[in-house]
PDB file of C-alpha atoms in Angstrom:
ATOM      1  CA  MET A   1     116.866 124.610  80.730  1.00  0.00           C
ATOM      2  CA  ASN A   2     119.641 122.313  80.894  1.00  0.00           C
ATOM      3  CA  GLU A   3     119.574 118.890  82.064  1.00  0.00           C
ATOM      4  CA  PRO A   4     121.517 118.023  85.291  1.00  0.00           C
ATOM      5  CA  GLY A   5     123.937 115.840  83.369  1.00  0.00           C
ATOM      6  CA  ASP A   6     124.385 118.449  80.413  1.00  0.00           C
ATOM      7  CA  HIS A   7     126.806 120.445  82.474  1.00  0.00           C
ATOM      8  CA  ALA A   8     129.387 117.551  82.054  1.00  0.00           C
ATOM      9  CA  LEU A   9     129.523 117.659  77.956  1.00  0.00           C
ATOM     10  CA  PRO A  10     131.166 120.568  76.412  1.00  0.00           C
ATOM     11  CA  LEU A  11     129.714 123.686  74.753  1.00  0.00           C
ATOM     12  CA  VAL A  12     130.600 123.685  71.275  1.00  0.00           C
ATOM     13  CA  CYS A  13     130.003 125.695  68.397  1.00  0.00           C
ATOM     14  CA  PRO A  14     127.931 123.897  65.580  1.00  0.00           C
ATOM     15  CA  SER A  15     129.695 126.138  62.780  1.00  0.00           C
ATOM     16  CA  CYS A  16     133.456 126.033  63.376  1.00  0.00           C
ATOM     17  CA  GLY A  17     133.862 123.335  66.174  1.00  0.00           C
ATOM     18  CA  ARG A  18     135.391 125.467  68.840  1.00  0.00           C
ATOM     19  CA  ARG A  19     135.039 124.401  72.370  1.00  0.00           C
ATOM     20  CA  HIS A  20     134.053 127.049  75.064  1.00  0.00           C
ATOM     21  CA  ALA A  21     133.607 127.494  78.604  1.00  0.00           C
ATOM     22  CA  ASP A  22     130.414 126.424  80.459  1.00  0.00           C
ATOM     23  CA  SER A  23     129.782 130.261  81.139  1.00  0.00           C
ATOM     24  CA  GLU A  24     129.593 131.459  77.420  1.00  0.00           C
ATOM     25  CA  ARG A  25     126.360 131.011  75.433  1.00  0.00           C
ATOM     26  CA  PHE A  26     127.700 132.353  71.744  1.00  0.00           C
ATOM     27  CA  CYS A  27     130.753 131.293  69.879  1.00  0.00           C
ATOM     28  CA  SER A  28     133.497 134.064  70.095  1.00  0.00           C
ATOM     29  CA  VAL A  29     134.748 133.744  66.459  1.00  0.00           C
ATOM     30  CA  CYS A  30     131.132 133.409  64.723  1.00  0.00           C
ATOM     31  CA  SER A  31     128.841 134.420  67.230  1.00  0.00           C
ATOM     32  CA  MET A  32     126.792 130.971  66.689  1.00  0.00           C
ATOM     33  CA  PRO A  33     124.980 129.699  69.813  1.00  0.00           C
ATOM     34  CA  LEU A  34     126.613 127.084  71.492  1.00  0.00           C
ATOM     35  CA  VAL A  35     125.367 123.524  72.113  1.00  0.00           C
ATOM     36  CA  HIS A  36     126.537 120.774  74.178  1.00  0.00           C
ATOM     37  CA  VAL A  37     128.263 118.062  72.522  1.00  0.00           C
ATOM     38  CA  ASP A  38     128.838 114.386  73.721  1.00  0.00           C
ATOM     39  CA  ALA A  39     132.643 114.000  73.097  1.00  0.00           C
ATOM     40  CA  GLY A  40     132.524 110.419  72.201  1.00  0.00           C
ATOM     41  CA  ALA A  41     129.850 110.493  69.909  1.00  0.00           C
ATOM     42  CA  GLU A  42     130.829 110.822  66.240  1.00  0.00           C
ATOM     43  CA  ASP A  43     129.711 113.861  64.315  1.00  0.00           C
ATOM     44  CA  PRO A  44     126.641 112.931  62.610  1.00  0.00           C
ATOM     45  CA  PRO A  45     127.331 113.708  58.559  1.00  0.00           C
ATOM     46  CA  ASP A  46     125.282 116.331  57.002  1.00  0.00           C
ATOM     47  CA  ALA A  47     123.967 116.483  53.715  1.00  0.00           C
ATOM     48  CA  ALA A  48     126.321 118.390  52.060  1.00  0.00           C
ATOM     49  CA  ARG A  49     129.160 115.810  52.911  1.00  0.00           C
ATOM     50  CA  GLU A  50     127.187 113.000  51.809  1.00  0.00           C
ATOM     51  CA  ARG A  51     126.542 114.110  48.742  1.00  0.00           C
ATOM     52  CA  ALA A  52     130.322 115.047  48.373  1.00  0.00           C
ATOM     53  CA  ARG A  53     131.072 111.390  49.033  1.00  0.00           C
ATOM     54  CA  LYS A  54     128.695 110.004  46.376  1.00  0.00           C
ATOM     55  CA  ILE A  55     130.567 112.232  43.425  1.00  0.00           C
ATOM     56  CA  ASP A  56     132.901 110.139  41.193  1.00  0.00           C
ATOM     57  CA  PRO A  57     135.950 112.610  40.441  1.00  0.00           C
ATOM     58  CA  ARG A  58     136.158 111.652  37.064  1.00  0.00           C
ATOM     59  CA  TYR A  59     132.804 113.328  36.644  1.00  0.00           C
ATOM     60  CA  ALA A  60     133.382 116.534  37.930  1.00  0.00           C
ATOM     61  CA  GLU A  61     136.079 118.148  35.469  1.00  0.00           C
ATOM     62  CA  GLY A  62     135.705 120.643  32.843  1.00  0.00           C
ATOM     63  CA  GLU A  63     133.283 123.655  32.126  1.00  0.00           C
ATOM     64  CA  LEU A  64     129.116 123.328  32.853  1.00  0.00           C
ATOM     65  CA  VAL A  65     126.752 122.257  30.440  1.00  0.00           C
ATOM     66  CA  ARG A  66     123.152 121.828  30.302  1.00  0.00           C
ATOM     67  CA  VAL A  67     122.179 118.210  30.180  1.00  0.00           C
ATOM     68  CA  ALA A  68     118.512 118.299  30.778  1.00  0.00           C
ATOM     69  CA  GLY A  69     115.719 120.455  32.218  1.00  0.00           C
ATOM     70  CA  GLY A  70     112.951 119.977  34.825  1.00  0.00           C
ATOM     71  CA  ARG A  71     109.539 121.532  34.444  1.00  0.00           C
ATOM     72  CA  HIS A  72     109.476 122.842  37.992  1.00  0.00           C
ATOM     73  CA  GLN A  73     111.860 122.793  40.652  1.00  0.00           C
ATOM     74  CA  ALA A  74     110.492 119.029  42.387  1.00  0.00           C
ATOM     75  CA  GLU A  75     111.188 117.431  39.200  1.00  0.00           C
ATOM     76  CA  ALA A  76     114.715 118.964  38.538  1.00  0.00           C
ATOM     77  CA  GLU A  77     115.846 118.107  41.745  1.00  0.00           C
ATOM     78  CA  MET A  78     114.732 114.440  41.040  1.00  0.00           C
ATOM     79  CA  ILE A  79     116.982 114.405  38.130  1.00  0.00           C
ATOM     80  CA  GLN A  80     119.612 115.469  40.065  1.00  0.00           C
ATOM     81  CA  GLY A  81     119.321 112.576  42.516  1.00  0.00           C
ATOM     82  CA  MET A  82     119.284 110.147  39.864  1.00  0.00           C
ATOM     83  CA  LEU A  83     122.375 111.464  38.531  1.00  0.00           C
ATOM     84  CA  LEU A  84     124.223 112.007  42.240  1.00  0.00           C
ATOM     85  CA  GLU A  85     123.246 108.098  42.667  1.00  0.00           C
ATOM     86  CA  GLU A  86     125.276 107.522  39.665  1.00  0.00           C
ATOM     87  CA  GLY A  87     128.412 109.871  41.164  1.00  0.00           C
ATOM     88  CA  VAL A  88     127.577 112.818  38.375  1.00  0.00           C
ATOM     89  CA  PRO A  89     127.674 116.024  40.262  1.00  0.00           C
ATOM     90  CA  SER A  90     125.132 118.660  39.160  1.00  0.00           C
ATOM     91  CA  ILE A  91     123.548 121.870  39.843  1.00  0.00           C
ATOM     92  CA  LEU A  92     119.970 123.379  39.283  1.00  0.00           C
ATOM     93  CA  ARG A  93     119.531 126.983  37.312  1.00  0.00           C
ATOM     94  CA  ARG A  94     116.292 128.769  36.492  1.00  0.00           C
ATOM     95  CA  SER A  95     115.855 128.368  33.081  1.00  0.00           C
ATOM     96  CA  PRO A  96     115.755 131.696  31.391  1.00  0.00           C
ATOM     97  CA  GLY A  97     112.763 133.529  29.866  1.00  0.00           C
ATOM     98  CA  PHE A  98     110.642 132.491  32.776  1.00  0.00           C
ATOM     99  CA  ASP A  99     109.639 135.462  34.622  1.00  0.00           C
ATOM    100  CA  VAL A 100     108.366 134.423  38.291  1.00  0.00           C
ATOM    101  CA  PRO A 101     109.681 135.324  41.862  1.00  0.00           C
ATOM    102  CA  ASP A 102     113.117 133.877  42.930  1.00  0.00           C
ATOM    103  CA  PHE A 103     111.227 132.458  46.192  1.00  0.00           C
ATOM    104  CA  LEU A 104     109.125 130.056  44.004  1.00  0.00           C
ATOM    105  CA  ALA A 105     109.554 126.740  43.278  1.00  0.00           C
ATOM    106  CA  ALA A 106     107.510 127.394  39.891  1.00  0.00           C
ATOM    107  CA  GLY A 107     108.952 127.573  36.528  1.00  0.00           C
ATOM    108  CA  PRO A 108     111.400 125.294  34.452  1.00  0.00           C
ATOM    109  CA  ARG A 109     114.936 124.580  35.838  1.00  0.00           C
ATOM    110  CA  ASP A 110     118.083 123.731  33.759  1.00  0.00           C
ATOM    111  CA  VAL A 111     120.147 120.767  35.115  1.00  0.00           C
ATOM    112  CA  ILE A 112     123.667 121.821  34.463  1.00  0.00           C
ATOM    113  CA  VAL A 113     126.819 119.043  34.999  1.00  0.00           C
ATOM    114  CA  PRO A 114     130.550 119.612  34.281  1.00  0.00           C
ATOM    115  CA  LEU A 115     131.623 118.548  30.855  1.00  0.00           C
ATOM    116  CA  GLY A 116     133.589 115.223  32.334  1.00  0.00           C
ATOM    117  CA  GLY A 117     130.117 113.957  33.610  1.00  0.00           C
ATOM    118  CA  TYR A 118     128.030 114.729  30.454  1.00  0.00           C
ATOM    119  CA  GLU A 119     128.237 111.364  28.939  1.00  0.00           C
ATOM    120  CA  ALA A 120     127.228 109.272  31.908  1.00  0.00           C
ATOM    121  CA  ALA A 121     124.383 112.122  32.469  1.00  0.00           C
ATOM    122  CA  ARG A 122     122.971 111.278  29.501  1.00  0.00           C
ATOM    123  CA  GLU A 123     123.235 107.808  29.741  1.00  0.00           C
ATOM    124  CA  VAL A 124     121.520 108.191  32.922  1.00  0.00           C
ATOM    125  CA  LEU A 125     118.754 110.075  31.446  1.00  0.00           C
ATOM    126  CA  LEU A 126     118.117 107.910  28.403  1.00  0.00           C
ATOM    127  CA  GLN A 127     118.301 104.720  30.926  1.00  0.00           C
ATOM    128  CA  ALA A 128     115.364 106.388  32.378  1.00  0.00           C
ATOM    129  CA  GLU A 129     113.731 108.055  29.655  1.00  0.00           C
ATOM    130  CA  MET A 130     114.059 111.337  30.579  1.00  0.00           C
ATOM    131  CA  ALA A 131     116.804 112.363  28.007  1.00  0.00           C
ATOM    132  CA  PRO A 132     115.571 115.342  25.423  1.00  0.00           C
ATOM    133  CA  ALA A 133     115.104 114.433  22.318  1.00  0.00           C
ATOM    134  CA  GLU A 134     117.823 115.787  20.687  1.00  0.00           C
ATOM    135  CA  THR A 135     120.524 117.722  22.743  1.00  0.00           C
ATOM    136  CA  PRO A 136     123.627 119.094  20.696  1.00  0.00           C
ATOM    137  CA  SER A 137     126.864 118.303  21.772  1.00  0.00           C
ATOM    138  CA  PRO A 138     128.461 120.091  24.449  1.00  0.00           C
ATOM    139  CA  ARG A 139     131.478 120.491  22.895  1.00  0.00           C
ATOM    140  CA  SER A 140     130.047 122.487  19.820  1.00  0.00           C
ATOM    141  CA  THR A 141     128.266 125.060  22.343  1.00  0.00           C
ATOM    142  CA  GLY A 142     126.785 127.945  20.206  1.00  0.00           C
ATOM    143  CA  THR A 143     129.771 127.955  17.226  1.00  0.00           C
ATOM    144  CA  GLY A 144     126.897 126.962  14.760  1.00  0.00           C
ATOM    145  CA  HIS A 145     124.586 129.772  15.907  1.00  0.00           C
ATOM    146  CA  ALA A 146     127.360 132.444  16.052  1.00  0.00           C
ATOM    147  CA  LEU A 147     128.324 131.544  12.321  1.00  0.00           C
ATOM    148  CA  ARG A 148     124.385 131.935  10.844  1.00  0.00           C
ATOM    149  CA  LEU A 149     124.319 134.713  12.883  1.00  0.00           C
ATOM    150  CA  THR A 150     127.263 136.610  11.423  1.00  0.00           C
ATOM    151  CA  ALA A 151     126.061 135.400   7.917  1.00  0.00           C
ATOM    152  CA  ALA A 152     122.595 136.781   8.832  1.00  0.00           C
ATOM    153  CA  ILE A 153     123.964 140.352   9.671  1.00  0.00           C
ATOM    154  CA  ALA A 154     126.353 140.266   6.983  1.00  0.00           C
ATOM    155  CA  GLY A 155     123.634 139.500   4.305  1.00  0.00           C
ATOM    156  CA  GLY A 156     121.307 142.434   5.538  1.00  0.00           C
ATOM    157  CA  ALA A 157     124.264 144.865   5.217  1.00  0.00           C
ATOM    158  CA  THR A 158     125.145 143.342   1.857  1.00  0.00           C
ATOM    159  CA  PHE A 159     121.284 143.910   0.974  1.00  0.00           C
ATOM    160  CA  ALA A 160     120.856 147.539   2.374  1.00  0.00           C
ATOM    161  CA  ALA A 161     123.701 148.768   0.624  1.00  0.00           C
ATOM    162  CA  LEU A 162     122.383 147.420  -2.630  1.00  0.00           C
ATOM    163  CA  LEU A 163     119.256 148.856  -1.924  1.00  0.00           C
ATOM    164  CA  ALA A 164     121.041 152.201  -1.188  1.00  0.00           C
ATOM    165  CA  TRP A 165     122.777 152.322  -4.456  1.00  0.00           C
ATOM    166  CA  ALA A 166     120.033 151.315  -6.612  1.00  0.00           C
ATOM    167  CA  LEU A 167     117.812 154.167  -4.840  1.00  0.00           C
ATOM    168  CA  GLY A 168     120.739 156.350  -5.812  1.00  0.00           C
ATOM    169  CA  GLU A 169     120.877 155.383  -9.520  1.00  0.00           C
ATOM    170  CA  LEU A 170     117.427 155.952  -9.722  1.00  0.00           C
ATOM    171  CA  GLY A 171     117.524 159.110  -8.602  1.00  0.00           C
ATOM    172  CA  ALA A 172     120.493 160.624 -10.315  1.00  0.00           C
TER     173      ALA A 172
END
């Protein structure tokens, strides 16, 4: 129920900020329920804006690379908060290979940062003694692995060809 003084306050959409007449209850643009807002009051900063203000633009450039991991969502969010306090933006991603429904907080999470913030993030994690023991350089993402895999496939094909040739010679 509205208080007697509420009618002096304008109705505003909390989503798009559009003002509406007192007779309306839902936004004509986005269909959100309207709220009364004090015209002189500042908009309270939301959590996303507060996080965005903490990010150092130098650390927000480049491809995304894994910098650390948490055993569960709460630990990964703690790491994410530590990085944010130093201006390093990050995102969380469920680690591959762990089978649990998406709505659960269980299971390991990867902490991903932009390449520009990788070194700063590693430094923060090293100071907190939370950095992985050995992390490959983000600039060499998978190049060595791809070469080893290619060599193994070529070696296997060569061995199979030699074996087929030897069996053919013995049978002839």
